[in-house]
Amino acid sequence: MLLDMDGTLVDTEGFWWETEVEVFAELGYELAEEHREVVVGGPMSRSATYLIQATGADISLAELTAVLNSRFIERVGRGVDLMPGARRLLTELAAHGVPAALVSASHRKVIDRMLVSLGPEHFALTIAGDEVERTKPYPDPYLAAAARLGADPARCVVVEDTATGVASGEAAGCPVVAVPSVAPIEPAAGRTVVPSLEEVDLSFLRSLVAAGH
């Protein structure tokens, strides 16, 4: 079981956008809502590069990345809510001995802070966006997670909330469950779209793996 973090397990996609809006306001730029769908779910390097180009802000990628990560960690330190169904799903996987990996485009220090809320005991391993050469939408993070679990990617269900993450899971050859957060995601071959993690349990996940074989 391979799980995305922001917007999938924890209700933080709004936090990222609010942090980006706040930082750019301090730089003298107002971020239009149209930029939100472009940056959602993407790795920090891609999102930050896009926003610098879109606004023309006089800040380097390294500086902006550091400020955004710092502000975001400060924000989640005040508390973060799990998405509906997330705690139950993690508990059910653990109870049945199904190994789960947390696979995120967020940086390691952000993941480690979020694990306080999620419970590190729920994950056999975690992979951060700054620990792979190519992060989402490339397949590398999910391929790395499957390899470290010793599992065939075709038998590892990926759960994602954005088109970027879905593309990564599908490129890795995994069956994908999409739980859209900010932007809609259409159903497709090998992809199941559900409105909430409340719809996802172990029998549902096993049926997806069985359908692919």
Coordinates of C-alpha atoms in Angstrom, one line a residue:
M1 CA 0.0 0.0 0.0
L2 CA 1.6 3.3 -1.2
L3 CA 0.1 6.5 0.2
D4 CA 0.6 10.1 -0.7
M5 CA 0.6 12.6 2.2
D6 CA -0.6 16.2 1.6
G7 CA -4.3 16.3 0.7
T8 CA -4.5 12.5 0.8
L9 CA -3.9 11.6 4.5
V10 CA -3.6 15.0 6.0
D11 CA -5.7 18.1 5.2
T12 CA -2.8 20.4 4.2
E13 CA -3.2 21.3 0.5
G14 CA -4.9 24.5 1.7
F15 CA -2.0 25.2 4.1
W16 CA 0.5 25.0 1.2
W17 CA -1.5 27.5 -0.9
E18 CA -2.1 29.9 2.0
T19 CA 1.7 29.8 2.8
E20 CA 2.5 30.5 -0.8
V21 CA 0.0 33.4 -1.0
E22 CA 1.4 34.8 2.3
V23 CA 5.0 34.6 1.2
F24 CA 4.4 36.2 -2.2
A25 CA 2.3 39.0 -0.6
E26 CA 5.3 39.9 1.4
L27 CA 7.3 40.0 -1.8
G28 CA 4.8 42.3 -3.2
Y29 CA 2.8 40.0 -5.5
E30 CA -0.8 38.7 -5.3
L31 CA -1.1 35.1 -6.4
A32 CA -4.2 34.5 -8.6
E33 CA -6.4 31.6 -7.8
E34 CA -5.6 30.1 -11.3
H35 CA -2.1 29.3 -10.1
R36 CA -3.4 27.0 -7.4
E37 CA -4.3 24.1 -9.7
V38 CA -0.9 24.3 -11.4
V39 CA 1.1 24.0 -8.2
V40 CA -1.1 21.5 -6.2
G41 CA 0.5 18.2 -5.7
G42 CA 3.8 19.1 -7.3
P43 CA 7.3 18.9 -5.9
M44 CA 8.5 22.1 -4.2
S45 CA 11.1 22.7 -6.9
R46 CA 8.5 22.7 -9.7
S47 CA 5.9 24.7 -7.8
A48 CA 8.4 27.3 -6.6
T49 CA 10.0 27.7 -10.0
Y50 CA 6.5 28.1 -11.6
L51 CA 5.5 30.8 -9.1
I52 CA 8.8 32.8 -9.5
Q53 CA 8.3 32.7 -13.3
A54 CA 4.6 33.6 -13.1
T55 CA 5.2 36.6 -10.9
G56 CA 8.7 37.7 -11.8
A57 CA 9.5 37.9 -8.1
D58 CA 13.1 38.8 -7.2
I59 CA 14.0 35.7 -5.2
S60 CA 16.1 32.6 -5.9
L61 CA 14.6 29.1 -6.0
A62 CA 16.8 28.1 -3.0
E63 CA 15.6 31.1 -1.0
L64 CA 12.0 30.6 -1.8
T65 CA 12.1 26.8 -1.1
A66 CA 13.7 27.5 2.3
V67 CA 11.1 30.1 3.3
L68 CA 8.1 28.1 2.1
N69 CA 9.2 24.9 3.9
S70 CA 10.0 26.9 7.1
R71 CA 6.6 28.7 7.1
F72 CA 4.7 25.4 6.3
I73 CA 6.4 23.5 9.1
E74 CA 5.6 26.4 11.5
R75 CA 1.9 26.2 10.3
V76 CA 1.5 22.5 10.7
G77 CA 3.1 22.7 14.1
R78 CA -0.1 24.4 15.3
G79 CA -2.0 21.2 14.5
V80 CA -3.2 19.4 11.4
D81 CA -6.3 17.4 10.7
L82 CA -6.3 14.0 9.1
M83 CA -8.5 13.5 6.1
P84 CA -11.8 11.7 6.7
G85 CA -11.2 7.9 6.8
A86 CA -7.4 8.2 7.0
R87 CA -6.9 7.1 10.6
R88 CA -9.3 4.2 10.2
L89 CA -7.5 3.0 7.0
L90 CA -4.0 3.2 8.6
T91 CA -5.3 1.3 11.6
E92 CA -6.9 -1.4 9.5
L93 CA -3.7 -1.9 7.4
A94 CA -1.6 -2.2 10.5
A95 CA -4.1 -4.6 12.1
H96 CA -3.9 -7.0 9.1
G97 CA -0.1 -6.7 8.7
V98 CA -0.3 -4.9 5.3
P99 CA 2.9 -2.9 4.9
A100 CA 2.3 0.8 4.0
A101 CA 4.7 3.3 2.6
L102 CA 4.3 7.1 2.8
V103 CA 5.4 8.5 -0.6
S104 CA 5.5 12.3 -0.7
A105 CA 6.8 15.1 -2.9
S106 CA 7.3 17.1 0.3
H107 CA 10.8 17.4 1.8
R108 CA 12.1 15.1 4.6
K109 CA 11.8 17.7 7.3
V110 CA 8.2 18.3 6.4
I111 CA 7.4 14.6 6.4
D112 CA 9.0 14.0 9.7
R113 CA 6.9 16.8 11.3
M114 CA 3.8 15.3 9.8
L115 CA 4.5 11.8 11.1
V116 CA 3.9 13.2 14.6
S117 CA 0.2 13.5 13.6
L118 CA 0.0 10.4 11.4
G119 CA 1.9 8.0 13.6
P120 CA 5.3 6.7 12.3
E121 CA 4.3 3.2 13.5
H122 CA 1.8 3.0 10.6
F123 CA 4.5 3.0 7.9
A124 CA 7.1 0.5 6.9
L125 CA 9.0 3.2 5.2
T126 CA 8.7 6.8 4.0
I127 CA 10.1 8.5 0.9
A128 CA 10.5 12.2 0.6
G129 CA 10.7 14.4 -2.6
D130 CA 14.2 15.5 -1.8
E131 CA 15.4 11.9 -1.5
V132 CA 14.9 10.8 -5.1
E133 CA 16.5 12.2 -8.2
R134 CA 13.2 12.6 -9.9
T135 CA 10.0 13.1 -7.9
K136 CA 6.4 13.1 -9.0
P137 CA 5.1 13.0 -11.7
Y138 CA 7.9 10.6 -12.6
P139 CA 7.5 7.0 -11.4
D140 CA 10.7 7.0 -9.4
P141 CA 9.3 7.5 -5.9
Y142 CA 6.7 4.7 -6.2
L143 CA 9.1 2.4 -7.9
A144 CA 11.6 3.0 -5.0
A145 CA 8.9 2.3 -2.4
A146 CA 7.8 -0.9 -4.1
A147 CA 11.4 -2.1 -4.4
R148 CA 12.1 -1.4 -0.7
L149 CA 9.0 -3.3 0.3
G150 CA 10.1 -6.2 -2.0
A151 CA 6.8 -6.0 -3.8
D152 CA 5.7 -6.0 -7.5
P153 CA 4.4 -2.5 -8.3
A154 CA 1.4 -4.1 -10.0
R155 CA 0.3 -5.4 -6.6
C156 CA 0.9 -2.1 -4.8
V157 CA -2.2 0.2 -4.7
V158 CA -1.3 3.9 -4.8
V159 CA -3.6 6.4 -3.2
E160 CA -3.3 10.0 -4.4
D161 CA -5.3 13.2 -4.5
T162 CA -3.7 15.1 -7.4
A163 CA -3.2 14.5 -11.2
T164 CA 0.6 14.8 -10.6
G165 CA 0.6 12.0 -8.0
V166 CA -1.8 9.9 -10.1
A167 CA 0.6 10.2 -13.1
S168 CA 3.5 9.1 -10.9
G169 CA 1.7 6.0 -9.6
E170 CA 0.4 5.0 -13.0
A171 CA 3.8 5.4 -14.6
A172 CA 5.2 3.0 -12.0
G173 CA 2.6 0.4 -13.1
C174 CA 0.5 0.5 -9.9
P175 CA -3.2 0.4 -9.6
V176 CA -4.3 3.9 -8.5
V177 CA -7.1 5.2 -6.3
A178 CA -7.7 8.9 -6.7
V179 CA -9.3 10.9 -4.0
P180 CA -9.4 14.4 -5.6
S181 CA -8.7 17.3 -3.2
V182 CA -8.4 20.6 -5.2
A183 CA -8.8 19.7 -8.8
P184 CA -11.1 17.0 -10.3
I185 CA -9.6 13.7 -11.6
E186 CA -11.3 11.6 -14.2
P187 CA -11.6 7.8 -14.0
A188 CA -9.4 5.8 -16.4
A189 CA -8.2 2.3 -17.1
G190 CA -6.4 1.1 -13.9
R191 CA -7.6 4.2 -12.0
T192 CA -10.5 4.3 -9.6
V193 CA -11.8 7.7 -8.4
V194 CA -13.6 7.9 -5.0
P195 CA -14.9 10.9 -3.1
S196 CA -13.3 10.1 0.2
L197 CA -11.0 7.7 2.0
E198 CA -14.1 6.6 3.8
E199 CA -14.8 4.5 0.6
V200 CA -11.4 2.7 0.9
D201 CA -10.9 -0.4 3.0
L202 CA -8.8 -3.5 2.8
S203 CA -11.4 -5.6 0.9
F204 CA -11.7 -2.7 -1.6
L205 CA -8.0 -2.5 -2.1
R206 CA -7.6 -6.3 -2.5
S207 CA -10.4 -6.2 -5.2
L208 CA -8.3 -3.7 -7.2
V209 CA -5.2 -5.8 -7.1
A210 CA -7.2 -9.0 -8.1
A211 CA -8.8 -7.1 -11.0
G212 CA -5.4 -6.4 -12.4
H213 CA -4.4 -10.1 -12.5

